[in-house]
PDB file of C-alpha atoms in Angstrom:
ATOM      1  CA  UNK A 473     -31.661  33.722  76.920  1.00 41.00           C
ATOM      2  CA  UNK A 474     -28.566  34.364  74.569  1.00 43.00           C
ATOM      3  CA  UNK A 475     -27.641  32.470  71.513  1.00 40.00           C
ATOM      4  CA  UNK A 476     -25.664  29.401  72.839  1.00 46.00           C
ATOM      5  CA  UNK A 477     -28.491  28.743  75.171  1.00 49.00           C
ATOM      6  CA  UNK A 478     -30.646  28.628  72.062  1.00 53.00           C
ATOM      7  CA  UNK A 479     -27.656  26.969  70.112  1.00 51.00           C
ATOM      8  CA  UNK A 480     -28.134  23.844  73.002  1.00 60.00           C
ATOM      9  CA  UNK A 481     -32.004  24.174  72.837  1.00 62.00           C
ATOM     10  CA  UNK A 482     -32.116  23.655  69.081  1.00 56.00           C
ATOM     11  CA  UNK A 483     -29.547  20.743  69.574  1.00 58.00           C
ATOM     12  CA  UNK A 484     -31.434  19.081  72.334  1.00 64.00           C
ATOM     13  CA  UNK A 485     -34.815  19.154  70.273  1.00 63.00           C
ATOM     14  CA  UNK A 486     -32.724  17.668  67.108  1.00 58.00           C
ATOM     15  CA  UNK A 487     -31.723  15.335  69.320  1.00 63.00           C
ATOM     16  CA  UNK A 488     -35.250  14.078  70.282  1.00 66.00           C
ATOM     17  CA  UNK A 489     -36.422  14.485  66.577  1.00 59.00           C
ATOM     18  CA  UNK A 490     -34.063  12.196  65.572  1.00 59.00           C
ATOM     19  CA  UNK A 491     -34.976  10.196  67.884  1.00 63.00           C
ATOM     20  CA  UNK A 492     -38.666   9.650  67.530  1.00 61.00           C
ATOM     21  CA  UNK A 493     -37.815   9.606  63.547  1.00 60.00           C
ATOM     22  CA  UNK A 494     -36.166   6.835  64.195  1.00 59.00           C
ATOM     23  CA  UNK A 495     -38.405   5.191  66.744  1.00 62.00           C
ATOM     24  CA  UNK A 496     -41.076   5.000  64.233  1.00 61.00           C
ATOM     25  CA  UNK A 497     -39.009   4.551  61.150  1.00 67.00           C
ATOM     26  CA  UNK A 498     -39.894   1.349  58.686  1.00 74.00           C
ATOM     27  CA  UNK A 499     -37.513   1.924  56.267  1.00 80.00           C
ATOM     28  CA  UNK A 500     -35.466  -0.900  54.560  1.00 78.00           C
ATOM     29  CA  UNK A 501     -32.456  -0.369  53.866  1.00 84.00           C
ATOM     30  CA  UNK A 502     -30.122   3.194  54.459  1.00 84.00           C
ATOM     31  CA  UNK A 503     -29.087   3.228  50.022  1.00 88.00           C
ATOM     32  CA  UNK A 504     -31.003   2.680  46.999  1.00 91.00           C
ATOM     33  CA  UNK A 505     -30.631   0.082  44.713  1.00 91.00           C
ATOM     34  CA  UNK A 506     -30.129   2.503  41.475  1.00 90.00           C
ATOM     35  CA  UNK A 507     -27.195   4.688  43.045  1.00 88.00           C
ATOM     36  CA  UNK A 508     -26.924   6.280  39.565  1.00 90.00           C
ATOM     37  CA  UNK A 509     -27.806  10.065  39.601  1.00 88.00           C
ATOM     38  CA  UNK A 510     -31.443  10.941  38.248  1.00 90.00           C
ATOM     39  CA  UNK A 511     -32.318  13.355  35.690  1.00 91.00           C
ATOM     40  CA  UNK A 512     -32.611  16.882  36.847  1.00 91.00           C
ATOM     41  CA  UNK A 513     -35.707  18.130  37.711  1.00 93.00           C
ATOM     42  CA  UNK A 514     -37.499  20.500  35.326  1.00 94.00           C
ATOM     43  CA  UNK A 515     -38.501  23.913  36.489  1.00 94.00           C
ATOM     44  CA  UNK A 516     -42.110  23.089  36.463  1.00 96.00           C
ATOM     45  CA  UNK A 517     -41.319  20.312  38.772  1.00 95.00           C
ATOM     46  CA  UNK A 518     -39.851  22.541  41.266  1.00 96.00           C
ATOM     47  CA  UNK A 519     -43.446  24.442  40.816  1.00 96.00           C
ATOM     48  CA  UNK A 520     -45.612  21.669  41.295  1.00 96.00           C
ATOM     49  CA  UNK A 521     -43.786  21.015  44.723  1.00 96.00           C
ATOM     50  CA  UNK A 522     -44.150  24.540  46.014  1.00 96.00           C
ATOM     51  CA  UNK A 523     -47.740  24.808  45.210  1.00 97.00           C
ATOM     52  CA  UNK A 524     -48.552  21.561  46.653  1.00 96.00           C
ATOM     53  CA  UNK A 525     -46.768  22.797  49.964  1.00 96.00           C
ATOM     54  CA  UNK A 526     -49.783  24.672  50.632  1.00 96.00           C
ATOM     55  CA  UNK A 527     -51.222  21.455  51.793  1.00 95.00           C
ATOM     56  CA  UNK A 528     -48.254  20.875  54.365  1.00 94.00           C
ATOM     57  CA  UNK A 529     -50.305  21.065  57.261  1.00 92.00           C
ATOM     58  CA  UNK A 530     -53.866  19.233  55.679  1.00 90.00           C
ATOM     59  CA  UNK A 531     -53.189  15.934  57.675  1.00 88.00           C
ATOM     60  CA  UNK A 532     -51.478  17.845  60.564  1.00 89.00           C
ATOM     61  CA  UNK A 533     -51.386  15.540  63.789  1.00 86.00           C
ATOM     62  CA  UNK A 534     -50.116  14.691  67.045  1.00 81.00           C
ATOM     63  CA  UNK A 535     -47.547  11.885  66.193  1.00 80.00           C
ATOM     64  CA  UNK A 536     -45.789  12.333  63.002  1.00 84.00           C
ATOM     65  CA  UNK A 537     -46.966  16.471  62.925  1.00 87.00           C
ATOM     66  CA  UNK A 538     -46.841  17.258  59.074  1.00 92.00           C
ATOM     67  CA  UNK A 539     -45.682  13.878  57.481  1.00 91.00           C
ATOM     68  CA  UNK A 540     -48.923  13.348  55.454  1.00 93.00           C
ATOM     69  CA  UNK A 541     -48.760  16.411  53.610  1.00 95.00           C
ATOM     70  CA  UNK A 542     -44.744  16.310  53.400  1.00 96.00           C
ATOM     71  CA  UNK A 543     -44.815  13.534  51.485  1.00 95.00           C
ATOM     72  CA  UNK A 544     -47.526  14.794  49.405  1.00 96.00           C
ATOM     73  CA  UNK A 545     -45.566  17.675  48.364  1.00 96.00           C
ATOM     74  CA  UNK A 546     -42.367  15.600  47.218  1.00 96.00           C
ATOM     75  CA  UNK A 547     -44.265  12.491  45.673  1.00 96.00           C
ATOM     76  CA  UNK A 548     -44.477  13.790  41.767  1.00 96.00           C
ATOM     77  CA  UNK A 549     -40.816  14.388  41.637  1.00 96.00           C
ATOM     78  CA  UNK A 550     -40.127  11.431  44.109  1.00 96.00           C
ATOM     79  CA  UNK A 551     -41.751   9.119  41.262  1.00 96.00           C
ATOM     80  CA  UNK A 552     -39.335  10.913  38.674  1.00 95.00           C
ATOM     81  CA  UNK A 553     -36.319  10.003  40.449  1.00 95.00           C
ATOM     82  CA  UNK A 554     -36.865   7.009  41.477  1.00 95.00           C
ATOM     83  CA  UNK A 555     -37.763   4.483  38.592  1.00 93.00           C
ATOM     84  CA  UNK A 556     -37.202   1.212  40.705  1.00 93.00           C
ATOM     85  CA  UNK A 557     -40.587   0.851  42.640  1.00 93.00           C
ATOM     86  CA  UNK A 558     -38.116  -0.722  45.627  1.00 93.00           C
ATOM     87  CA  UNK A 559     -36.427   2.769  45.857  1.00 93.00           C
ATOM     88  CA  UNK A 560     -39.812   4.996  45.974  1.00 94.00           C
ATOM     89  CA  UNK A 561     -41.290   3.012  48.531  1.00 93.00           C
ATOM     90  CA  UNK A 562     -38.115   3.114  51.178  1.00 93.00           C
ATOM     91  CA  UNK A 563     -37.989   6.905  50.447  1.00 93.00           C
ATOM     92  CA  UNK A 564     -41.464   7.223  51.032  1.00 93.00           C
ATOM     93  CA  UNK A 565     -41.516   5.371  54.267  1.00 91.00           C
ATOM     94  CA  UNK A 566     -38.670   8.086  55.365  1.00 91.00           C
ATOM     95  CA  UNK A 567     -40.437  10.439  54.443  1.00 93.00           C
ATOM     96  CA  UNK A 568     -43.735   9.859  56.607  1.00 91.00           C
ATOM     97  CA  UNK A 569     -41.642   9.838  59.503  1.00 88.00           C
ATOM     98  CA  UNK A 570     -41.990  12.871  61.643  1.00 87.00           C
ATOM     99  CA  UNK A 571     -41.452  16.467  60.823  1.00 89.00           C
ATOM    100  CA  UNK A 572     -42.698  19.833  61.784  1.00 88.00           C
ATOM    101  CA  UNK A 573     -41.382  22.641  60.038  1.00 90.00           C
ATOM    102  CA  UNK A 574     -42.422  26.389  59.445  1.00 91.00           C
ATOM    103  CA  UNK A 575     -44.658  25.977  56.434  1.00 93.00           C
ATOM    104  CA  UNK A 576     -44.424  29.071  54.458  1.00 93.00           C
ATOM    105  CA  UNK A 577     -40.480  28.497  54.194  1.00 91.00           C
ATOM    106  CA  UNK A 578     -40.518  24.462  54.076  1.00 94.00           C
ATOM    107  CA  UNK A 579     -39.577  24.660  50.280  1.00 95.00           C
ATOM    108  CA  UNK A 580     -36.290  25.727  50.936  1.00 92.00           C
ATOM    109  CA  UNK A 581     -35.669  22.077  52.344  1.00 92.00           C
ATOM    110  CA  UNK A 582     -38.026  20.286  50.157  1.00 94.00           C
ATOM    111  CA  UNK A 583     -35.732  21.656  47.259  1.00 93.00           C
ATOM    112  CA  UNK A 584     -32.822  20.788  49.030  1.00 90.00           C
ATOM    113  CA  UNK A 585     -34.242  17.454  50.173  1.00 92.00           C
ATOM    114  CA  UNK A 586     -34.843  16.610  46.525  1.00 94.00           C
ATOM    115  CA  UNK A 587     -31.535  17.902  45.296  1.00 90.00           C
ATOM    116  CA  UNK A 588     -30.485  15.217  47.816  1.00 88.00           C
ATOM    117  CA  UNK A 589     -32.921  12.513  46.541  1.00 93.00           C
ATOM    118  CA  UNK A 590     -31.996  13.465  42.732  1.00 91.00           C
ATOM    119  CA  UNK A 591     -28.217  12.426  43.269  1.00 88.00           C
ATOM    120  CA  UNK A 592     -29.295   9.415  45.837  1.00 90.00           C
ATOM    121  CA  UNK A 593     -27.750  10.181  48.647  1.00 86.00           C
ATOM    122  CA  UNK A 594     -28.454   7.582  51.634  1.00 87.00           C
ATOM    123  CA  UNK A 595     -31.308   7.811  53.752  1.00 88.00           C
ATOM    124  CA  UNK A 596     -30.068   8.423  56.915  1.00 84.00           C
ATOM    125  CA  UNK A 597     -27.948  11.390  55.508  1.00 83.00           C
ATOM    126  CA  UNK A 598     -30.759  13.227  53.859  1.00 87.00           C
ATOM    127  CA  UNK A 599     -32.898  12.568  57.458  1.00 86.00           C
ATOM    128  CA  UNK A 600     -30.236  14.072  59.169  1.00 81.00           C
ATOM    129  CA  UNK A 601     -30.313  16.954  57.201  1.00 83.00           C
ATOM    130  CA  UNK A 602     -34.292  17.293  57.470  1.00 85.00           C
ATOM    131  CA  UNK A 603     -33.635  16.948  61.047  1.00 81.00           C
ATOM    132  CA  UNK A 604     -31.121  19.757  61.577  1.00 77.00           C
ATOM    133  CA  UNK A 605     -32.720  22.251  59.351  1.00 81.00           C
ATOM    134  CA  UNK A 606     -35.960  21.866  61.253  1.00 82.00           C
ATOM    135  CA  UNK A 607     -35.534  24.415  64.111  1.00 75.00           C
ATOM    136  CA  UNK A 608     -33.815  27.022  62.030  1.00 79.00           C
ATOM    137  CA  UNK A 609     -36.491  27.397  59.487  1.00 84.00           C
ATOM    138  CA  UNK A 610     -39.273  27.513  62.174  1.00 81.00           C
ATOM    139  CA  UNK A 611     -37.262  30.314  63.861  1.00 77.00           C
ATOM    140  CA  UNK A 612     -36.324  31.888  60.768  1.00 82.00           C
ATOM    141  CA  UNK A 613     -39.775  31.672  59.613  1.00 85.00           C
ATOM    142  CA  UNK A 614     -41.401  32.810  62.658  1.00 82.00           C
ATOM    143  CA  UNK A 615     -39.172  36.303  62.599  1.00 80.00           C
ATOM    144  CA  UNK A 616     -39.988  36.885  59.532  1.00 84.00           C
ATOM    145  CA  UNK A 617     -43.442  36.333  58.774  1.00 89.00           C
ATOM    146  CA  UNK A 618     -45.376  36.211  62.221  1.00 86.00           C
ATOM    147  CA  UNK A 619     -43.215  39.159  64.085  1.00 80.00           C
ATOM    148  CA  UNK A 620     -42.449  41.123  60.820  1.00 84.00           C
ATOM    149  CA  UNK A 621     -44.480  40.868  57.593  1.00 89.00           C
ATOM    150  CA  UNK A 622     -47.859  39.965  58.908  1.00 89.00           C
ATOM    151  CA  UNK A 623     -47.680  42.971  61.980  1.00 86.00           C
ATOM    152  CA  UNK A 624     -46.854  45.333  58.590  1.00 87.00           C
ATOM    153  CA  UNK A 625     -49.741  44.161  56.278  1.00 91.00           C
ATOM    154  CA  UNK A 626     -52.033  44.014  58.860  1.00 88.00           C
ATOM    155  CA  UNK A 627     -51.185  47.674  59.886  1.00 86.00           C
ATOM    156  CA  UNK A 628     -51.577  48.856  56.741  1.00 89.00           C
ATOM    157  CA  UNK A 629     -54.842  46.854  55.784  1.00 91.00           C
ATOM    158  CA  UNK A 630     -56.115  48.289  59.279  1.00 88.00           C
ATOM    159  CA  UNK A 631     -55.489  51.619  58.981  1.00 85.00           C
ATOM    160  CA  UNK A 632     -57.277  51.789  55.713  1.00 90.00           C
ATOM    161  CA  UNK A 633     -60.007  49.716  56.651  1.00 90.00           C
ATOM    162  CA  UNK A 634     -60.005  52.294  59.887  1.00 85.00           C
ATOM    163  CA  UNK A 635     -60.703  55.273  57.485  1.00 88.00           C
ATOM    164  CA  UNK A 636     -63.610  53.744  55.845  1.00 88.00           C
ATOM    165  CA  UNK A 637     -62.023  51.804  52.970  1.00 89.00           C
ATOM    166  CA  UNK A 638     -63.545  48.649  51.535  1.00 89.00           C
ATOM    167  CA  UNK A 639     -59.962  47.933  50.287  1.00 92.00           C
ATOM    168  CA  UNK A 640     -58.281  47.123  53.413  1.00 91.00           C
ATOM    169  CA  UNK A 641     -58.721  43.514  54.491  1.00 92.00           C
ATOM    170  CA  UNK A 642     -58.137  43.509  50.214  1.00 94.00           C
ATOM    171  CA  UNK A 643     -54.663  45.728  50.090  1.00 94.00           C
ATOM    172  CA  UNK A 644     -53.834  43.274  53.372  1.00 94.00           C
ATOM    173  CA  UNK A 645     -54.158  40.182  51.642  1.00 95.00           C
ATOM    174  CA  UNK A 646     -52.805  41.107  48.373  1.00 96.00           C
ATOM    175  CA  UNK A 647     -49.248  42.356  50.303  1.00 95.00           C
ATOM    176  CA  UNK A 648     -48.700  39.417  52.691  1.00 95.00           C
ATOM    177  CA  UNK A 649     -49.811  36.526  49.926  1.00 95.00           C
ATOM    178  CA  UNK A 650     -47.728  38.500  47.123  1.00 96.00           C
ATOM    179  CA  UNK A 651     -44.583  38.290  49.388  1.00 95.00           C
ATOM    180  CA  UNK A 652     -45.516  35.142  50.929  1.00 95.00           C
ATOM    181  CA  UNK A 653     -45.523  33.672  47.244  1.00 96.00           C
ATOM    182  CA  UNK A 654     -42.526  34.809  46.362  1.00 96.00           C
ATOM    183  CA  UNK A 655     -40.498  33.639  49.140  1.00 94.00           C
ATOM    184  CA  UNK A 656     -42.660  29.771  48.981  1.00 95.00           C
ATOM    185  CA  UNK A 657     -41.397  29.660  45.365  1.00 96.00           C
ATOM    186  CA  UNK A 658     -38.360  31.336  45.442  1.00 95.00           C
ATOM    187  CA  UNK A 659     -37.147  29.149  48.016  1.00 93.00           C
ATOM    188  CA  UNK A 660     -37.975  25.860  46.442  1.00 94.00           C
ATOM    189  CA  UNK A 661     -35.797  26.412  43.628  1.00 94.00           C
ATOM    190  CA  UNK A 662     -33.295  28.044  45.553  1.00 90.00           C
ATOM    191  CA  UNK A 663     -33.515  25.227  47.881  1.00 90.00           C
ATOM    192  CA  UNK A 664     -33.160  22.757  44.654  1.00 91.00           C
ATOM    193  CA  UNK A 665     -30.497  24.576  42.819  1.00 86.00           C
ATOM    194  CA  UNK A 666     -27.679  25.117  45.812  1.00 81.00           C
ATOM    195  CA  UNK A 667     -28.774  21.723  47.143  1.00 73.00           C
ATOM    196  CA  UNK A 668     -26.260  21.000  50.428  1.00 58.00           C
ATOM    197  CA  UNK A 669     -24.383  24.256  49.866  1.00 65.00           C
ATOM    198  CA  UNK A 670     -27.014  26.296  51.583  1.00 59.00           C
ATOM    199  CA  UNK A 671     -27.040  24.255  54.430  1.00 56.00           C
ATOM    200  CA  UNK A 672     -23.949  26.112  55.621  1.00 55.00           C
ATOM    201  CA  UNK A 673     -25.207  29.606  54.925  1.00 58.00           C
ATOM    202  CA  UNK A 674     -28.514  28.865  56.430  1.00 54.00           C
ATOM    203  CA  UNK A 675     -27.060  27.629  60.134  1.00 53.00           C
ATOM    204  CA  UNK A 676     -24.256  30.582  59.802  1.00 57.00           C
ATOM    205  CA  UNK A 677     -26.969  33.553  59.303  1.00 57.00           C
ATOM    206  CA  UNK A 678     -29.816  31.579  60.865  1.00 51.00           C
ATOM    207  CA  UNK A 679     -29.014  33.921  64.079  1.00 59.00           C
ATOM    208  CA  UNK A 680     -28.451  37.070  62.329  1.00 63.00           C
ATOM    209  CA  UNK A 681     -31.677  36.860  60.204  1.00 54.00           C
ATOM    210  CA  UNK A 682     -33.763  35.978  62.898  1.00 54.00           C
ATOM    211  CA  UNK A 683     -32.302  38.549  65.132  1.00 61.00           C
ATOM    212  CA  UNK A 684     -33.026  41.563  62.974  1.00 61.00           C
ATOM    213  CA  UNK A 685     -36.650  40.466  61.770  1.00 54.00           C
ATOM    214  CA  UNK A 686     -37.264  40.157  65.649  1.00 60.00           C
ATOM    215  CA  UNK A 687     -35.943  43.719  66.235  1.00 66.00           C
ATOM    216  CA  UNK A 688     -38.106  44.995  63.165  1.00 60.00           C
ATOM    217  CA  UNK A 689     -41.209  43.220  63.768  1.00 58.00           C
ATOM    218  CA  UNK A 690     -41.043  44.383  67.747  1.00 67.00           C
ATOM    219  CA  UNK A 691     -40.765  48.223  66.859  1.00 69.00           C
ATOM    220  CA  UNK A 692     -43.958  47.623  64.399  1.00 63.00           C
ATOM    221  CA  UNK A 693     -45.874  45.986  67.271  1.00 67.00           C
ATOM    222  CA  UNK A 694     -45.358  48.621  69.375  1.00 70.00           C
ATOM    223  CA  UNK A 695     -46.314  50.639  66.830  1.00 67.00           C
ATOM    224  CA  UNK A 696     -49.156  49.175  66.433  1.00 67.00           C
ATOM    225  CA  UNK A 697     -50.069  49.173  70.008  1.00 69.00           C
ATOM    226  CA  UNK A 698     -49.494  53.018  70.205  1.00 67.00           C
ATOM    227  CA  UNK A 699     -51.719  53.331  67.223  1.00 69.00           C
ATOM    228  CA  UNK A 700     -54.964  51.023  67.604  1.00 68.00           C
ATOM    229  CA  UNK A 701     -54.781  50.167  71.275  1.00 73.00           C
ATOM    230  CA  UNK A 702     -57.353  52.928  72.515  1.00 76.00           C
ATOM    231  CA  UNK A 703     -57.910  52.947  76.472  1.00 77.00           C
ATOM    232  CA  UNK A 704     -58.607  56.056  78.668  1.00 78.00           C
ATOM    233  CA  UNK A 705     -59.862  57.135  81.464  1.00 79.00           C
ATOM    234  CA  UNK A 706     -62.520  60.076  82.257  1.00 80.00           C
ATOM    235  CA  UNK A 707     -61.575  59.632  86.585  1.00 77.00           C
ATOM    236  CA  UNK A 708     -61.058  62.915  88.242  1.00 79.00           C
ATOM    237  CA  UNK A 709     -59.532  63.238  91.563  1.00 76.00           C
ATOM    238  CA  UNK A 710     -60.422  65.867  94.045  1.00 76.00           C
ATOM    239  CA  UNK A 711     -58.532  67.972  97.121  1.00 69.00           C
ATOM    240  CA  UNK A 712     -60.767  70.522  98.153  1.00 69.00           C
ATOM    241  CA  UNK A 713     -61.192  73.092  95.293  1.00 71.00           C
ATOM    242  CA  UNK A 714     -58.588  71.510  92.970  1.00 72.00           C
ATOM    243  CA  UNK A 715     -59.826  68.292  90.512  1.00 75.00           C
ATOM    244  CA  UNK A 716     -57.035  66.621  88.593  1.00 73.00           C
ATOM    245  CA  UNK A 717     -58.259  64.734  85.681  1.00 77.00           C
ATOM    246  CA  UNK A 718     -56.138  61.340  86.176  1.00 75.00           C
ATOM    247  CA  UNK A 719     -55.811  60.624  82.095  1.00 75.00           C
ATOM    248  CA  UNK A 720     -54.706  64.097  81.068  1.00 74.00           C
ATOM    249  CA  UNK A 721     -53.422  65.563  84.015  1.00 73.00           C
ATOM    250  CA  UNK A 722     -51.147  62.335  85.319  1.00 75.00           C
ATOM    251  CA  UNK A 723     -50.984  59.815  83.068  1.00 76.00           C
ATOM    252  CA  UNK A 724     -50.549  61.667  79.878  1.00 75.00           C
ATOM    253  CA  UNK A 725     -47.772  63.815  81.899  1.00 75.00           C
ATOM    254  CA  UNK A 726     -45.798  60.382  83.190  1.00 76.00           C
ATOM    255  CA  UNK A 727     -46.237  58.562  79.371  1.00 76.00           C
ATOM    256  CA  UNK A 728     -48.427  58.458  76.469  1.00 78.00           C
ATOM    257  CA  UNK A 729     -50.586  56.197  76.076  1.00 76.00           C
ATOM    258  CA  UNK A 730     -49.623  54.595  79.011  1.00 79.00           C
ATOM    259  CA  UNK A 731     -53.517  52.795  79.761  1.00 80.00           C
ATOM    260  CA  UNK A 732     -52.980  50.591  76.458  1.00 81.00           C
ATOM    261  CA  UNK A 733     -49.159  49.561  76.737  1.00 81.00           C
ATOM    262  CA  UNK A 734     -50.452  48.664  80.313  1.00 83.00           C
ATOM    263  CA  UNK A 735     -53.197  46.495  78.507  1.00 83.00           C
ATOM    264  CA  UNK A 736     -51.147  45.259  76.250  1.00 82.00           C
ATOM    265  CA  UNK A 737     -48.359  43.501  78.805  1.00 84.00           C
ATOM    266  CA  UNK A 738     -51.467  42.823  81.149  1.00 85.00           C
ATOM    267  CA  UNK A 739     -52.602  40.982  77.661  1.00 83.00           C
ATOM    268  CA  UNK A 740     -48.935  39.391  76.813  1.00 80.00           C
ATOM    269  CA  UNK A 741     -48.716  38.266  80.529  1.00 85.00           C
ATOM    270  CA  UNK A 742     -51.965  36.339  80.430  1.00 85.00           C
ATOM    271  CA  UNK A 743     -51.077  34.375  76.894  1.00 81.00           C
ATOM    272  CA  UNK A 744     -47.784  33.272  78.522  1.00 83.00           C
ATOM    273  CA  UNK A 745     -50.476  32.025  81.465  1.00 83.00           C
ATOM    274  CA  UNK A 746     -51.831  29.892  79.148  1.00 83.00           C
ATOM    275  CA  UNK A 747     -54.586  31.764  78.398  1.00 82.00           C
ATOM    276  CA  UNK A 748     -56.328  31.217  74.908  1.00 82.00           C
ATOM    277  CA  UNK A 749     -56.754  34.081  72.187  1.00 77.00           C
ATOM    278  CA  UNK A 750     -60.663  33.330  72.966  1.00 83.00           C
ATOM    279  CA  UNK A 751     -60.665  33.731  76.493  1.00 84.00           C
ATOM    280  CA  UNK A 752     -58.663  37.242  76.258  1.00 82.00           C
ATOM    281  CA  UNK A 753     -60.901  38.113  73.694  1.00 85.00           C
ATOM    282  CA  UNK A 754     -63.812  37.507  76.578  1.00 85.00           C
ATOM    283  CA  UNK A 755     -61.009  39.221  79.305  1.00 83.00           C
ATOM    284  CA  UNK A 756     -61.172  42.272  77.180  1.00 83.00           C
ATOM    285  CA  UNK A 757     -65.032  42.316  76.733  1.00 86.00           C
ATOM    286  CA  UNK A 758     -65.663  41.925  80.383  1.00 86.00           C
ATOM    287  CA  UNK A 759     -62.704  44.289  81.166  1.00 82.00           C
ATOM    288  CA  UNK A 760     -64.133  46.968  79.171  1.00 83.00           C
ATOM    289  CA  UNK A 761     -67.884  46.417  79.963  1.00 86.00           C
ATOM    290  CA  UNK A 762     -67.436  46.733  83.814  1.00 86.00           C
ATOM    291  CA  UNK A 763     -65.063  49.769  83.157  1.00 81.00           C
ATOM    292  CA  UNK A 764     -67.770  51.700  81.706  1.00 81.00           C
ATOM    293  CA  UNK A 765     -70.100  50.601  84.081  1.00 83.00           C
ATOM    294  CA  UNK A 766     -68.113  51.904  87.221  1.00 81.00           C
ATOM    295  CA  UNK A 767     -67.012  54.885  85.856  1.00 79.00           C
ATOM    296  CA  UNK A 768     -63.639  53.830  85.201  1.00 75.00           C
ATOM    297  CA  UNK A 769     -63.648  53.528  81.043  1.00 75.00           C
TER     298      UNK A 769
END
């Protein structure tokens, strides 16, 4: 799939997000009564929100996704911008509508969504924008924490904890939460401070950024597969006097490690089956329980 087949698969999903916003949107009225700038937001403010976005996903559910816990990350400096109790409650009730974004980067467009709120622009524009920005922070998010940062801490937390070390499931935690920190706060008051500027820059390197964190975090899972994936076989084949151990012999000779990459697709094949990580966990088990049985393992 290249990029303007993504470009038309964002846009098509935008499409339906606006439309079931809008199918189960009770707002009022599309401008607020006070139209007159609000104060800027303090520093601490921007805090608050990006701590309480750890709580994005604590109402999760199947019709508005993360709405619940959306909301509950803007509604302190909601109440500080809006002083008429006429113009909180219409921004709230746009604001429960649906939306399901990545949620380690959603402060980026909570900041910007307040920057938005703070110099009351209407409703339907800021939507829009929460809308749009949707599919490029998942996939933006998705690069670069799923394929890249977690694949690198884990690697490094498993390889200690490999040797022996108590520290690491410790040194693991303590490099993807010290990054993943940075970047939820970081981004909030980025977010807050370039307000609709970024919106540019973010859909212009949305492909780029996503593109190389896809590239790096694929050459540290196959690391990681070469590494930790450990499958052989102890099969040797006989013609007359001559025995040919299959795992040294031929399959050593054609690749290395060419048993666990073969696990691994086999693996990668079944999840894009359908298959749950709890049933492949239970494929492998099986898998490697009859293999020793038979000889094969």
């Amino acid at each position: 799939m290249g990029f303007n087949d993504n470009d038309e698969t964002l846009a098509a999903k935008a499409e339906q997000h606006m439309a079931q916003a809008l199918a189960t949107s009770q707002v009022d009225r599309d401008d607020y009564l006070d139209n007159e700038p609000a104060a800027d937001l303090t520093n601490r403010d921007i805090n608050v929100m990006a701590l309480r976005s750890l709580l994005l996903q604590a109402s999760f559910n199947y019709e508005r996704m993360q709405a619940g816990g959306w909301l509950y990350t803007l509604i302190p400096a909601l109440r500080k911008i809006h002083k008429k109790p006429e113009d909180l409650s219409n921004s709230m009730k746009m604001h429960m509508e649906f939306i399901n974004v990545h949620p380690f980067d959603v402060t980026f467009l909570s900041g910007l969504v307040l920057a938005m709120e703070r110099s009351k622009e209407n409703v339907s524009t800021i939507r829009a924008v929460k809308i749009a920005l949707m599919g490029p922070l998942g996939g933006i998010g998705d690069a670069l924490f799923w394929l890249t940062l977690l694949p690198i801490c884990a690697g490094i937390g498993a390889s200690l904890a490999l040797q022996g070390s108590l520290f690491g499931p410790i040194i693991f935690l303590l490099m993807f939460n010290a990054v993943h920190f940075a970047v939820r706060f970081g981004l909030a008051h980025y977010g807050y401070r370039a307000g609709t500027k970024a919106i540019a820059m973010l859909k212009t390197h949305t492909k780029n950024i996503s593109h190389a964190a896809s590239i790096v975090g694929m050459t540290v899972i196959g690391a990681l597969v070469a590494s930790y994936v450990h499958l052989s076989t102890p099969l040797i084949m006989t013609a007359g006097e001559a025995k040919v151990a299959l795992q040294t012999d031929v399959l050593d000779k054609l690749m290395p490690n060419l048993l666990p990459l073969g696990f691994t697709l086999l693996v990668y094949w079944l999840m894009k089956k359908g298959f749950s990580p709890v049933k492949l966990i239970g494929v492998t088990v099986v898998f490697g329980v009859l293999g020793k049985l038979i000889g094969f393992l």
